[in-house]
Amino acid sequence: MYRLPGLDLLRAIAIVWVMLFHAYALFGLGTGFAWLSGDGWMGVDIFFVLSGFLIGGQVLQPLQRGERLSFGKFYARRAWRILPAFAVVLALYAGFPALREAAGMAPWWQFATFTMNLSIDYRHQQAFSQAWSLCVEEHFYLLFPLLAWWLTRKPSAIKFVSVCAGVVLLGVVLRGAVWWHDAGIVSPRNWYVEDIYYPTWMRLDGLLMGVMLAVLRVYRPQLWSRWQLHANAVLLAGVGLSVLALWLFRDRTGLLANAVGWPLLSWGLGVVVFAAVNQHSVIGRWRLPGAGWIAAISYSLYLSHKIALHLVQVAWGVQLQRHGAGALVAYVGAILLLGAALHYLVERPFLRMRDRRRMVPEAIADSVLGQSPSTPIPPTQPDRESGTDDRMQAMGSQGELDGTYFARRNMKTEVIATSSCSPRQGILPERRARYAALVDIVSAVGDEYTHGRAPSSLASSRLSAGVAGRLRPVLAGAGDQAVVSPGLAAGESRRVRGGAMAGAHGKPPALFRSGLYAAVRVFVRA
């Protein structure tokens, strides 16, 4: 499984920062950790930028290739990713009040509908309040695919820039107006949390920044690659912007911080994420031991960490009050134990179940086409907090890897979709096997590129026999029926005869060597 250490590191930093912040602010970790009370909340904003970037790329890549976006599949993947672990933790909070870190809790249906961040009474409903950020992300998952589909119907850079500028300006105006209104009213309620910090429409800056990065990578790959060459300088600029934003947040509830501090912080964190994608940058190549595992279980940690902190406080709170180091060890141990249990017992089994369901169409395709099972592709594990496949995450991580990654399973699903059609409606039956073989070959070579292996290494890879043995007969039989469209040149296609594509000595043809950094769609005429 191929993962980007830079993004794993950022995800691990984000979840650790948030948990330590809560441990100090809510559970009395000790005066030695007072510095966490100022900036630990920023970990959630890192998650927002990561989600915008990864989910944005997942939605935009098929649209950029001119393919139909499957809303049903997208929402189903999100549901399999988010709901099981969330439902278990919600059931614990609702069914066992002794596990709550605070006595009051919003009605369960507000959590179930992901609306608790819009109408919470924070003074009396603090239990499981960390779910507010999940509500923001769920609203993003629901609306962004629709917005992306609308914007890409007639792609326009001016239209996209206008939407982005409108979202930023709307946030600045709303936060400023609410601050002016609420700051002048003496009220016992926590108006800052309820009216500015939690509502979705106030917290779109981080998600927007991530989406902008995804748009740059998908629609301007050359520009993305050019800037990736200067990832370390970009990283330095991102750190500078983030420090400036944190300086504004010295008065966390002040007007200036809440009006312009959020977009400034999101820009800084977004630039850091951009640099972290490059595996040759300072942060991108830093493989901190344990960071990958923390990142892998970060979603379960986020959901359950307050329960763990509360149980430790109830059991040993008095004894740990004067021992900051001992309290830290106890809190960290309990958090990791409960988070890992939730991940391995609930989250991961459902992710595997989702992946098995996704592979059913591929198995059916092999059966209908009379083929032996094709070369297996190792199952990928979704990115924590975002759900994007690791290999999709890896795409574009280096300057030479632009474009998109070929989805073999989607193509095989298309084969099945046409298997019951008449010759005028779909692919002729006698050409289905040839079609599927082409798909297997192209996807196999594409996987080699995605994993960073040079084309020449195919001769010694586990895929060499399948590629070399099936390339010539299949393509020679296809003749000039094959139409290949590289994803890097949308709308540009050319007809290539099988003999010209076959290459010599069983090596990958020149077309693959030059163009398979991007997704390749293969069609056989009916």
Coordinates of C-alpha atoms in Angstrom, one line a residue:
M1 CA 0.0 0.0 0.0
Y2 CA 1.4 3.4 -1.1
R3 CA 1.0 6.3 1.3
L4 CA 2.3 9.8 1.4
P5 CA 4.3 10.3 4.6
G6 CA 3.9 14.1 4.5
L7 CA 0.1 13.9 4.6
D8 CA 0.2 11.1 7.3
L9 CA 2.5 13.3 9.4
L10 CA 0.1 16.3 9.1
R11 CA -2.9 14.1 10.0
A12 CA -1.1 12.7 13.0
I13 CA 0.0 16.2 14.2
A14 CA -3.6 17.4 13.8
I15 CA -5.2 14.6 15.9
V16 CA -2.5 14.7 18.6
W17 CA -2.8 18.5 18.8
V18 CA -6.6 18.3 19.2
M19 CA -6.5 15.6 21.8
L20 CA -3.9 17.3 23.9
F21 CA -5.9 20.6 23.7
H22 CA -9.0 18.9 25.0
A23 CA -6.9 17.1 27.7
Y24 CA -5.7 20.4 29.1
A25 CA -8.8 22.6 28.5
L26 CA -11.4 20.1 29.7
F27 CA -9.6 17.5 31.9
G28 CA -6.9 19.4 33.7
L29 CA -3.8 17.9 32.1
G30 CA -1.5 20.2 34.1
T31 CA 0.0 23.7 34.0
G32 CA 2.9 22.5 32.1
F33 CA 0.7 22.1 29.1
A34 CA -1.0 25.5 29.3
W35 CA 0.4 26.4 25.9
L36 CA -2.0 24.0 24.3
S37 CA -5.0 26.1 25.4
G38 CA -4.1 28.7 22.9
D39 CA -3.5 26.9 19.6
G40 CA -4.6 23.3 19.9
W41 CA -7.9 24.0 18.2
M42 CA -6.0 24.5 14.9
G43 CA -5.7 20.7 14.4
V44 CA -9.3 20.7 13.2
D45 CA -8.4 23.2 10.5
I46 CA -5.7 20.9 9.2
F47 CA -8.3 18.2 8.8
F48 CA -10.5 20.6 6.9
V49 CA -7.8 21.4 4.4
L50 CA -6.8 17.8 4.0
S51 CA -10.5 16.8 3.4
G52 CA -11.0 19.5 0.9
F53 CA -7.9 18.5 -1.0
L54 CA -8.4 14.7 -1.0
I55 CA -12.2 14.6 -1.5
G56 CA -12.0 17.5 -4.0
G57 CA -9.6 15.4 -6.1
Q58 CA -11.8 12.3 -5.9
V59 CA -14.8 14.3 -7.2
L60 CA -13.0 16.4 -9.8
Q61 CA -10.8 13.7 -11.5
P62 CA -13.7 11.9 -13.3
L63 CA -15.3 15.2 -14.2
Q64 CA -12.0 16.4 -15.7
R65 CA -11.9 13.2 -17.9
G66 CA -15.4 14.0 -19.2
E67 CA -16.9 11.0 -17.3
R68 CA -20.2 11.0 -15.5
L69 CA -19.9 11.5 -11.8
S70 CA -21.6 8.8 -9.9
F71 CA -23.3 10.6 -7.0
G72 CA -24.7 7.3 -5.6
K73 CA -21.3 5.6 -5.4
F74 CA -19.7 8.7 -3.9
Y75 CA -22.3 9.1 -1.1
A76 CA -22.2 5.3 -0.5
R77 CA -18.4 5.4 0.0
R78 CA -18.8 8.3 2.4
A79 CA -21.5 6.4 4.3
W80 CA -19.4 3.3 4.7
R81 CA -16.5 5.4 5.8
I82 CA -18.2 7.7 8.3
L83 CA -21.3 6.1 9.7
P84 CA -20.4 2.8 11.4
A85 CA -17.9 4.2 13.9
F86 CA -19.9 7.3 14.4
A87 CA -23.1 5.3 15.1
V88 CA -21.3 3.1 17.7
V89 CA -19.9 6.2 19.6
L90 CA -23.2 7.9 19.4
A91 CA -24.9 4.9 20.8
L92 CA -22.4 4.8 23.7
Y93 CA -23.1 8.5 24.5
A94 CA -26.8 8.1 24.2
G95 CA -27.2 4.8 26.0
F96 CA -24.6 5.2 28.8
P97 CA -24.6 8.6 30.4
A98 CA -21.8 7.6 32.7
L99 CA -19.4 7.8 29.7
R100 CA -20.2 11.4 29.0
E101 CA -17.5 14.0 29.8
A102 CA -20.3 16.5 30.5
A103 CA -23.8 15.9 31.9
G104 CA -25.7 17.6 29.1
M105 CA -25.9 16.4 25.5
A106 CA -27.8 17.6 22.4
P107 CA -30.7 15.4 21.3
W108 CA -29.5 12.2 19.5
W109 CA -31.4 13.1 16.4
Q110 CA -29.3 16.3 15.9
F111 CA -26.2 14.0 15.8
A112 CA -27.9 11.5 13.6
T113 CA -28.9 14.2 11.1
F114 CA -25.5 16.0 11.4
T115 CA -27.2 19.3 12.5
M116 CA -26.0 19.6 16.1
N117 CA -23.5 22.3 15.1
L118 CA -26.3 24.6 13.8
S119 CA -28.4 24.9 17.0
I120 CA -26.4 23.7 19.9
D121 CA -26.8 25.1 23.4
Y122 CA -23.2 24.9 24.3
R123 CA -23.6 25.9 27.9
H124 CA -25.8 22.9 28.7
Q125 CA -24.9 20.4 25.9
Q126 CA -21.1 19.9 25.8
A127 CA -21.0 16.1 25.7
F128 CA -19.8 14.7 22.3
S129 CA -19.4 18.3 21.1
Q130 CA -16.4 17.3 19.0
A131 CA -19.0 16.0 16.5
W132 CA -19.5 19.6 15.2
S133 CA -16.6 19.2 12.8
L134 CA -18.1 16.0 11.4
C135 CA -21.3 17.9 10.7
V136 CA -19.3 20.5 8.8
E137 CA -17.6 17.8 6.7
E138 CA -20.9 15.9 6.1
H139 CA -22.4 19.1 4.7
F140 CA -19.4 19.5 2.5
Y141 CA -19.7 15.9 1.2
L142 CA -23.4 16.5 0.5
L143 CA -23.1 19.8 -1.4
F144 CA -19.6 19.8 -3.0
P145 CA -20.2 17.1 -5.7
L146 CA -23.3 19.0 -6.8
L147 CA -21.4 22.3 -7.0
A148 CA -18.5 20.6 -8.8
W149 CA -20.9 19.1 -11.3
W150 CA -22.5 22.4 -12.0
L151 CA -19.2 24.3 -12.3
T152 CA -17.7 21.7 -14.7
R153 CA -20.7 21.6 -17.1
K154 CA -19.2 24.7 -18.8
P155 CA -15.8 25.0 -17.2
S156 CA -14.6 28.5 -16.7
A157 CA -11.7 29.8 -14.7
I158 CA -13.5 33.1 -14.1
K159 CA -16.6 31.3 -12.8
F160 CA -14.5 29.2 -10.4
V161 CA -12.5 32.2 -9.1
S162 CA -15.7 34.1 -8.6
V163 CA -17.2 31.3 -6.5
C164 CA -14.1 31.0 -4.4
A165 CA -13.9 34.7 -3.8
G166 CA -17.6 34.8 -3.0
V167 CA -17.2 32.1 -0.4
V168 CA -14.3 33.9 1.3
L169 CA -15.9 37.3 1.3
L170 CA -19.2 35.8 2.5
G171 CA -17.4 34.3 5.5
V172 CA -15.6 37.5 6.3
V173 CA -18.9 39.5 6.2
L174 CA -20.9 37.0 8.2
R175 CA -18.3 36.5 11.0
G176 CA -17.8 40.2 11.2
A177 CA -21.5 41.0 11.4
V178 CA -22.2 38.3 13.9
W179 CA -19.3 39.5 16.1
W180 CA -20.5 43.1 16.0
H181 CA -24.0 42.0 17.0
D182 CA -23.1 39.5 19.7
A183 CA -20.2 41.3 21.3
G184 CA -22.5 44.2 22.3
I185 CA -25.0 41.9 24.1
V186 CA -24.5 40.7 27.6
S187 CA -25.5 37.1 27.5
P188 CA -24.7 34.0 29.6
R189 CA -24.5 31.8 26.5
N190 CA -21.3 31.1 24.7
W191 CA -22.1 33.1 21.6
Y192 CA -18.6 32.7 20.1
V193 CA -18.9 28.9 19.9
E194 CA -22.6 28.8 18.9
D195 CA -22.6 31.6 16.4
I196 CA -19.1 31.7 14.9
Y197 CA -17.0 28.7 15.7
Y198 CA -19.5 25.8 15.0
P199 CA -21.8 26.8 12.2
T200 CA -20.9 25.3 8.8
W201 CA -21.2 28.6 6.9
M202 CA -18.6 30.2 9.1
R203 CA -16.0 27.4 8.6
L204 CA -15.7 26.9 4.9
D205 CA -12.3 28.5 4.4
G206 CA -10.2 25.4 5.1
L207 CA -12.3 23.1 2.9
L208 CA -12.3 25.7 0.2
M209 CA -8.5 25.9 0.3
G210 CA -8.2 22.2 0.0
V211 CA -10.6 22.2 -3.0
M212 CA -8.5 24.9 -4.7
L213 CA -5.4 22.7 -4.3
A214 CA -7.3 19.8 -5.9
V215 CA -8.4 22.0 -8.8
L216 CA -4.8 23.1 -9.4
R217 CA -3.6 19.5 -9.4
V218 CA -6.4 18.1 -11.6
Y219 CA -6.9 21.0 -14.1
R220 CA -3.5 22.6 -14.1
P221 CA -1.1 19.7 -13.7
Q222 CA 1.8 21.5 -15.4
L223 CA 1.6 24.4 -13.1
W224 CA 1.2 22.1 -10.1
S225 CA 4.4 20.3 -11.2
R226 CA 6.3 23.5 -11.7
W227 CA 5.5 24.8 -8.2
Q228 CA 6.2 21.4 -6.7
L229 CA 9.8 21.9 -7.7
H230 CA 10.0 24.7 -5.1
A231 CA 8.1 22.8 -2.4
N232 CA 10.5 23.7 0.4
A233 CA 10.2 27.4 -0.3
V234 CA 6.5 27.1 -0.5
L235 CA 6.6 25.3 2.8
L236 CA 8.4 28.2 4.4
A237 CA 5.8 30.6 3.1
G238 CA 3.0 28.4 4.5
V239 CA 4.6 28.3 7.9
G240 CA 4.9 32.1 7.8
L241 CA 1.3 32.6 6.9
S242 CA 0.2 30.2 9.7
V243 CA 2.3 32.0 12.3
L244 CA 0.8 35.3 11.2
A245 CA -2.7 33.9 11.5
L246 CA -1.9 32.6 15.0
W247 CA -0.6 36.0 15.9
L248 CA -4.0 37.4 15.0
F249 CA -5.7 34.7 17.1
R250 CA -3.9 35.9 20.3
D251 CA -7.4 37.3 21.0
R252 CA -9.2 34.3 19.8
T253 CA -12.7 35.9 20.1
G254 CA -11.6 39.2 18.7
L255 CA -13.0 40.8 15.6
L256 CA -9.8 40.9 13.4
A257 CA -9.0 37.2 14.1
N258 CA -12.5 36.0 13.3
A259 CA -13.0 38.2 10.2
V260 CA -9.7 37.6 8.4
G261 CA -7.8 35.2 10.6
W262 CA -9.7 32.1 9.3
P263 CA -9.0 32.6 5.6
L264 CA -5.4 33.5 6.4
L265 CA -4.9 30.4 8.5
S266 CA -6.5 28.3 5.8
W267 CA -4.1 29.7 3.2
G268 CA -1.1 29.0 5.4
L269 CA -2.2 25.4 6.1
G270 CA -3.1 24.8 2.5
V271 CA 0.4 25.8 1.4
V272 CA 1.8 23.4 4.0
V273 CA -0.3 20.6 2.6
F274 CA 0.8 21.4 -0.9
A275 CA 4.5 21.0 0.2
A276 CA 3.7 17.8 2.2
V277 CA 2.5 16.1 -1.0
N278 CA 6.0 16.3 -2.5
Q279 CA 8.0 13.4 -1.2
H280 CA 11.2 15.3 -1.7
S281 CA 10.3 18.3 0.5
V282 CA 11.4 18.6 4.1
I283 CA 8.0 17.6 5.5
G284 CA 7.2 15.2 2.6
R285 CA 10.1 12.9 3.2
W286 CA 10.0 12.9 7.0
R287 CA 8.8 9.4 8.1
L288 CA 8.2 9.9 11.8
P289 CA 7.8 6.5 13.5
G290 CA 4.3 5.8 14.5
A291 CA 2.8 8.8 12.5
G292 CA 1.4 6.4 9.9
W293 CA -0.4 4.4 12.5
I294 CA -1.8 7.4 14.3
A295 CA -3.0 8.8 11.0
A296 CA -4.6 5.5 10.1
I297 CA -6.7 5.4 13.3
S298 CA -7.2 9.2 13.6
Y299 CA -10.9 9.1 12.8
S300 CA -11.6 6.6 15.6
L301 CA -9.4 8.6 18.0
Y302 CA -11.3 11.8 17.3
L303 CA -14.6 10.2 17.9
S304 CA -13.7 8.4 21.2
H305 CA -10.9 10.4 22.9
K306 CA -13.2 12.4 25.2
I307 CA -14.7 9.1 26.6
A308 CA -11.2 7.9 27.3
L309 CA -10.2 11.1 29.0
H310 CA -13.3 11.1 31.1
L311 CA -12.8 7.5 32.2
V312 CA -9.2 8.3 33.3
Q313 CA -10.3 11.4 35.2
V314 CA -13.1 9.5 37.0
A315 CA -10.8 6.6 38.0
W316 CA -7.6 8.5 38.8
G317 CA -8.3 12.2 38.6
V318 CA -7.3 13.1 42.1
Q319 CA -4.1 11.1 42.1
L320 CA -3.0 12.6 38.7
Q321 CA -3.7 16.3 39.6
R322 CA -0.2 17.0 40.8
H323 CA 1.6 14.7 38.3
G324 CA 1.6 16.2 34.8
A325 CA 3.8 13.5 33.3
G326 CA 1.8 10.7 34.9
A327 CA -1.5 12.3 33.8
L328 CA -0.1 12.6 30.2
V329 CA 0.9 8.9 30.1
A330 CA -2.5 7.8 31.5
Y331 CA -4.5 10.0 29.1
V332 CA -2.4 9.0 26.1
G333 CA -2.6 5.3 26.9
A334 CA -6.4 5.3 27.4
I335 CA -7.0 7.3 24.2
L336 CA -4.9 5.0 22.1
L337 CA -6.4 1.9 23.6
L338 CA -10.0 3.0 23.1
G339 CA -9.3 4.5 19.6
A340 CA -7.5 1.4 18.4
A341 CA -10.3 -0.8 19.6
L342 CA -12.9 1.3 17.8
H343 CA -10.8 1.3 14.6
Y344 CA -10.0 -2.5 14.5
L345 CA -13.4 -3.7 15.7
V346 CA -15.7 -1.4 13.9
E347 CA -14.1 1.0 11.4
R348 CA -11.7 -1.3 9.5
P349 CA -14.1 -4.2 9.2
F350 CA -16.7 -2.0 7.5
L351 CA -14.1 -0.5 5.2
R352 CA -13.1 -4.0 4.1
M353 CA -16.7 -4.9 3.6
R354 CA -17.1 -1.8 1.4
D355 CA -14.0 -2.8 -0.6
R356 CA -15.4 -6.3 -1.1
R357 CA -18.7 -4.9 -2.4
R358 CA -16.8 -2.7 -4.8
M359 CA -14.9 -5.7 -6.2
V360 CA -18.1 -7.7 -7.0
P361 CA -18.6 -6.1 -10.4
E362 CA -15.0 -7.1 -11.3
A363 CA -15.5 -10.7 -10.4
I364 CA -18.8 -10.8 -12.4
A365 CA -16.9 -9.3 -15.4
D366 CA -14.3 -12.0 -15.3
S367 CA -17.0 -14.7 -15.1
V368 CA -19.2 -13.3 -17.9
L369 CA -16.2 -12.7 -20.2
G370 CA -14.9 -16.3 -19.6
Q371 CA -11.6 -15.1 -18.2
S372 CA -9.5 -16.2 -15.3
P373 CA -9.3 -13.7 -12.6
S374 CA -7.1 -10.8 -13.6
T375 CA -3.9 -9.8 -11.8
P376 CA -5.1 -8.7 -8.4
I377 CA -4.6 -5.1 -7.3
P378 CA -3.9 -5.0 -3.6
P379 CA -6.9 -3.4 -1.8
T380 CA -6.3 0.1 -0.7
Q381 CA -7.3 1.6 2.6
P382 CA -9.0 5.0 2.5
D383 CA -7.3 8.0 3.8
R384 CA -8.3 8.8 7.3
E385 CA -10.8 11.6 7.6
S386 CA -11.2 11.8 3.8
G387 CA -11.8 8.3 2.4
T388 CA -9.7 8.8 -0.7
D389 CA -7.8 5.8 -2.0
D390 CA -4.1 5.9 -1.2
R391 CA -3.1 5.5 -4.8
M392 CA -5.4 8.4 -5.7
Q393 CA -3.8 10.4 -2.9
A394 CA -0.4 9.6 -4.3
M395 CA -1.2 10.9 -7.8
G396 CA 0.5 14.1 -8.6
S397 CA 2.7 13.8 -5.5
Q398 CA 5.8 14.3 -7.6
G399 CA 6.3 16.6 -10.6
E400 CA 6.5 13.7 -13.1
L401 CA 3.2 12.2 -11.9
D402 CA 0.5 14.3 -13.4
G403 CA -3.0 13.6 -14.5
T404 CA -5.2 10.8 -13.1
Y405 CA -5.1 7.1 -12.2
F406 CA -6.8 4.6 -14.4
A407 CA -9.7 2.9 -12.7
R408 CA -9.9 -0.6 -14.0
R409 CA -13.0 -1.5 -12.0
N410 CA -15.0 1.3 -13.4
M411 CA -14.2 0.1 -17.0
K412 CA -15.2 -3.5 -16.2
T413 CA -18.5 -2.3 -14.8
E414 CA -19.1 -0.6 -18.2
V415 CA -18.4 -3.9 -19.9
I416 CA -21.1 -5.6 -17.8
A417 CA -23.5 -2.7 -18.4
T418 CA -23.3 -3.3 -22.1
S419 CA -23.4 -7.1 -22.0
S420 CA -27.1 -7.3 -22.3
C421 CA -27.4 -4.6 -25.0
S422 CA -28.0 -5.1 -28.7
P423 CA -25.0 -4.6 -31.0
R424 CA -26.3 -1.1 -31.8
Q425 CA -26.5 -0.2 -28.1
G426 CA -23.2 -1.6 -26.8
I427 CA -20.1 -3.6 -27.6
L428 CA -20.5 -6.6 -29.9
P429 CA -20.3 -9.8 -27.9
E430 CA -17.3 -11.1 -29.9
R431 CA -15.3 -8.0 -28.9
R432 CA -16.0 -8.0 -25.2
A433 CA -13.1 -10.3 -24.3
R434 CA -10.7 -8.2 -26.4
Y435 CA -12.1 -5.1 -24.6
A436 CA -11.5 -6.5 -21.1
A437 CA -8.0 -7.7 -22.0
L438 CA -7.1 -4.2 -23.2
V439 CA -8.5 -2.8 -19.9
D440 CA -6.4 -5.3 -17.9
I441 CA -3.2 -4.4 -19.7
V442 CA -3.6 -0.7 -19.6
S443 CA -4.5 -0.7 -15.9
A444 CA -1.6 -3.0 -15.1
V445 CA 0.9 -0.7 -16.7
G446 CA -0.9 2.3 -15.1
D447 CA -0.5 0.7 -11.7
E448 CA 3.2 0.4 -12.3
Y449 CA 3.5 4.1 -13.0
T450 CA 1.3 5.0 -10.0
H451 CA 3.6 3.1 -7.7
G452 CA 6.6 5.0 -9.0
R453 CA 8.2 2.1 -10.9
A454 CA 10.0 2.9 -14.2
P455 CA 8.6 1.3 -17.4
S456 CA 11.8 -0.8 -17.8
S457 CA 11.1 -2.5 -14.5
L458 CA 8.0 -4.1 -15.9
A459 CA 10.2 -6.9 -17.4
S460 CA 11.1 -8.1 -13.9
S461 CA 7.8 -7.3 -12.2
R462 CA 5.0 -9.7 -11.3
L463 CA 2.9 -8.2 -14.1
S464 CA 5.4 -8.8 -16.9
A465 CA 4.1 -12.1 -18.0
G466 CA 0.5 -10.8 -18.3
V467 CA 1.5 -7.7 -20.2
A468 CA 4.1 -9.2 -22.5
G469 CA 2.1 -12.4 -23.2
R470 CA -1.2 -10.7 -24.0
L471 CA -0.1 -7.4 -25.5
R472 CA 0.7 -8.5 -29.0
P473 CA -2.1 -10.9 -29.8
V474 CA -4.8 -8.7 -28.3
L475 CA -3.7 -5.5 -30.0
A476 CA -2.8 -7.2 -33.3
G477 CA -6.4 -8.6 -33.3
A478 CA -7.8 -5.2 -32.5
G479 CA -6.1 -3.6 -35.4
D480 CA -7.2 -0.1 -36.0
Q481 CA -10.4 -0.6 -33.9
A482 CA -8.6 0.7 -30.7
V483 CA -9.1 4.4 -29.9
V484 CA -6.9 5.6 -27.1
S485 CA -7.5 8.9 -25.3
P486 CA -4.8 10.0 -22.9
G487 CA -6.3 11.9 -20.0
L488 CA -3.7 14.7 -20.2
A489 CA -5.1 15.8 -23.5
A490 CA -8.9 16.0 -23.0
G491 CA -10.8 15.5 -26.2
E492 CA -7.6 14.6 -28.2
S493 CA -7.7 11.0 -29.5
R494 CA -5.8 9.1 -32.1
R495 CA -6.2 5.8 -33.9
V496 CA -3.2 3.5 -33.6
R497 CA -2.8 0.2 -35.3
G498 CA -2.0 -2.9 -33.2
G499 CA 1.4 -3.5 -34.8
A500 CA 2.6 0.0 -34.0
M501 CA 1.5 -0.3 -30.4
A502 CA 2.9 -3.8 -29.7
G503 CA 6.5 -2.7 -29.3
A504 CA 9.5 -5.1 -29.5
H505 CA 10.9 -7.8 -27.2
G506 CA 7.8 -7.8 -25.0
K507 CA 8.5 -4.3 -23.7
P508 CA 5.8 -1.8 -23.0
P509 CA 4.9 0.2 -26.2
A510 CA 6.0 3.7 -26.7
L511 CA 2.5 5.0 -26.2
F512 CA 2.5 3.7 -22.6
R513 CA 6.0 4.9 -21.9
S514 CA 5.1 8.5 -23.0
G515 CA 1.4 8.8 -21.9
L516 CA 0.4 6.5 -19.1
Y517 CA 1.1 8.9 -16.3
A518 CA -2.6 9.9 -16.9
A519 CA -5.7 7.8 -17.1
V520 CA -6.3 6.0 -20.4
R521 CA -9.7 5.0 -21.6
V522 CA -9.8 2.2 -24.2
F523 CA -12.9 1.7 -26.4
V524 CA -13.5 -1.0 -29.1
R525 CA -16.0 0.0 -31.7
A526 CA -19.2 -1.9 -32.0

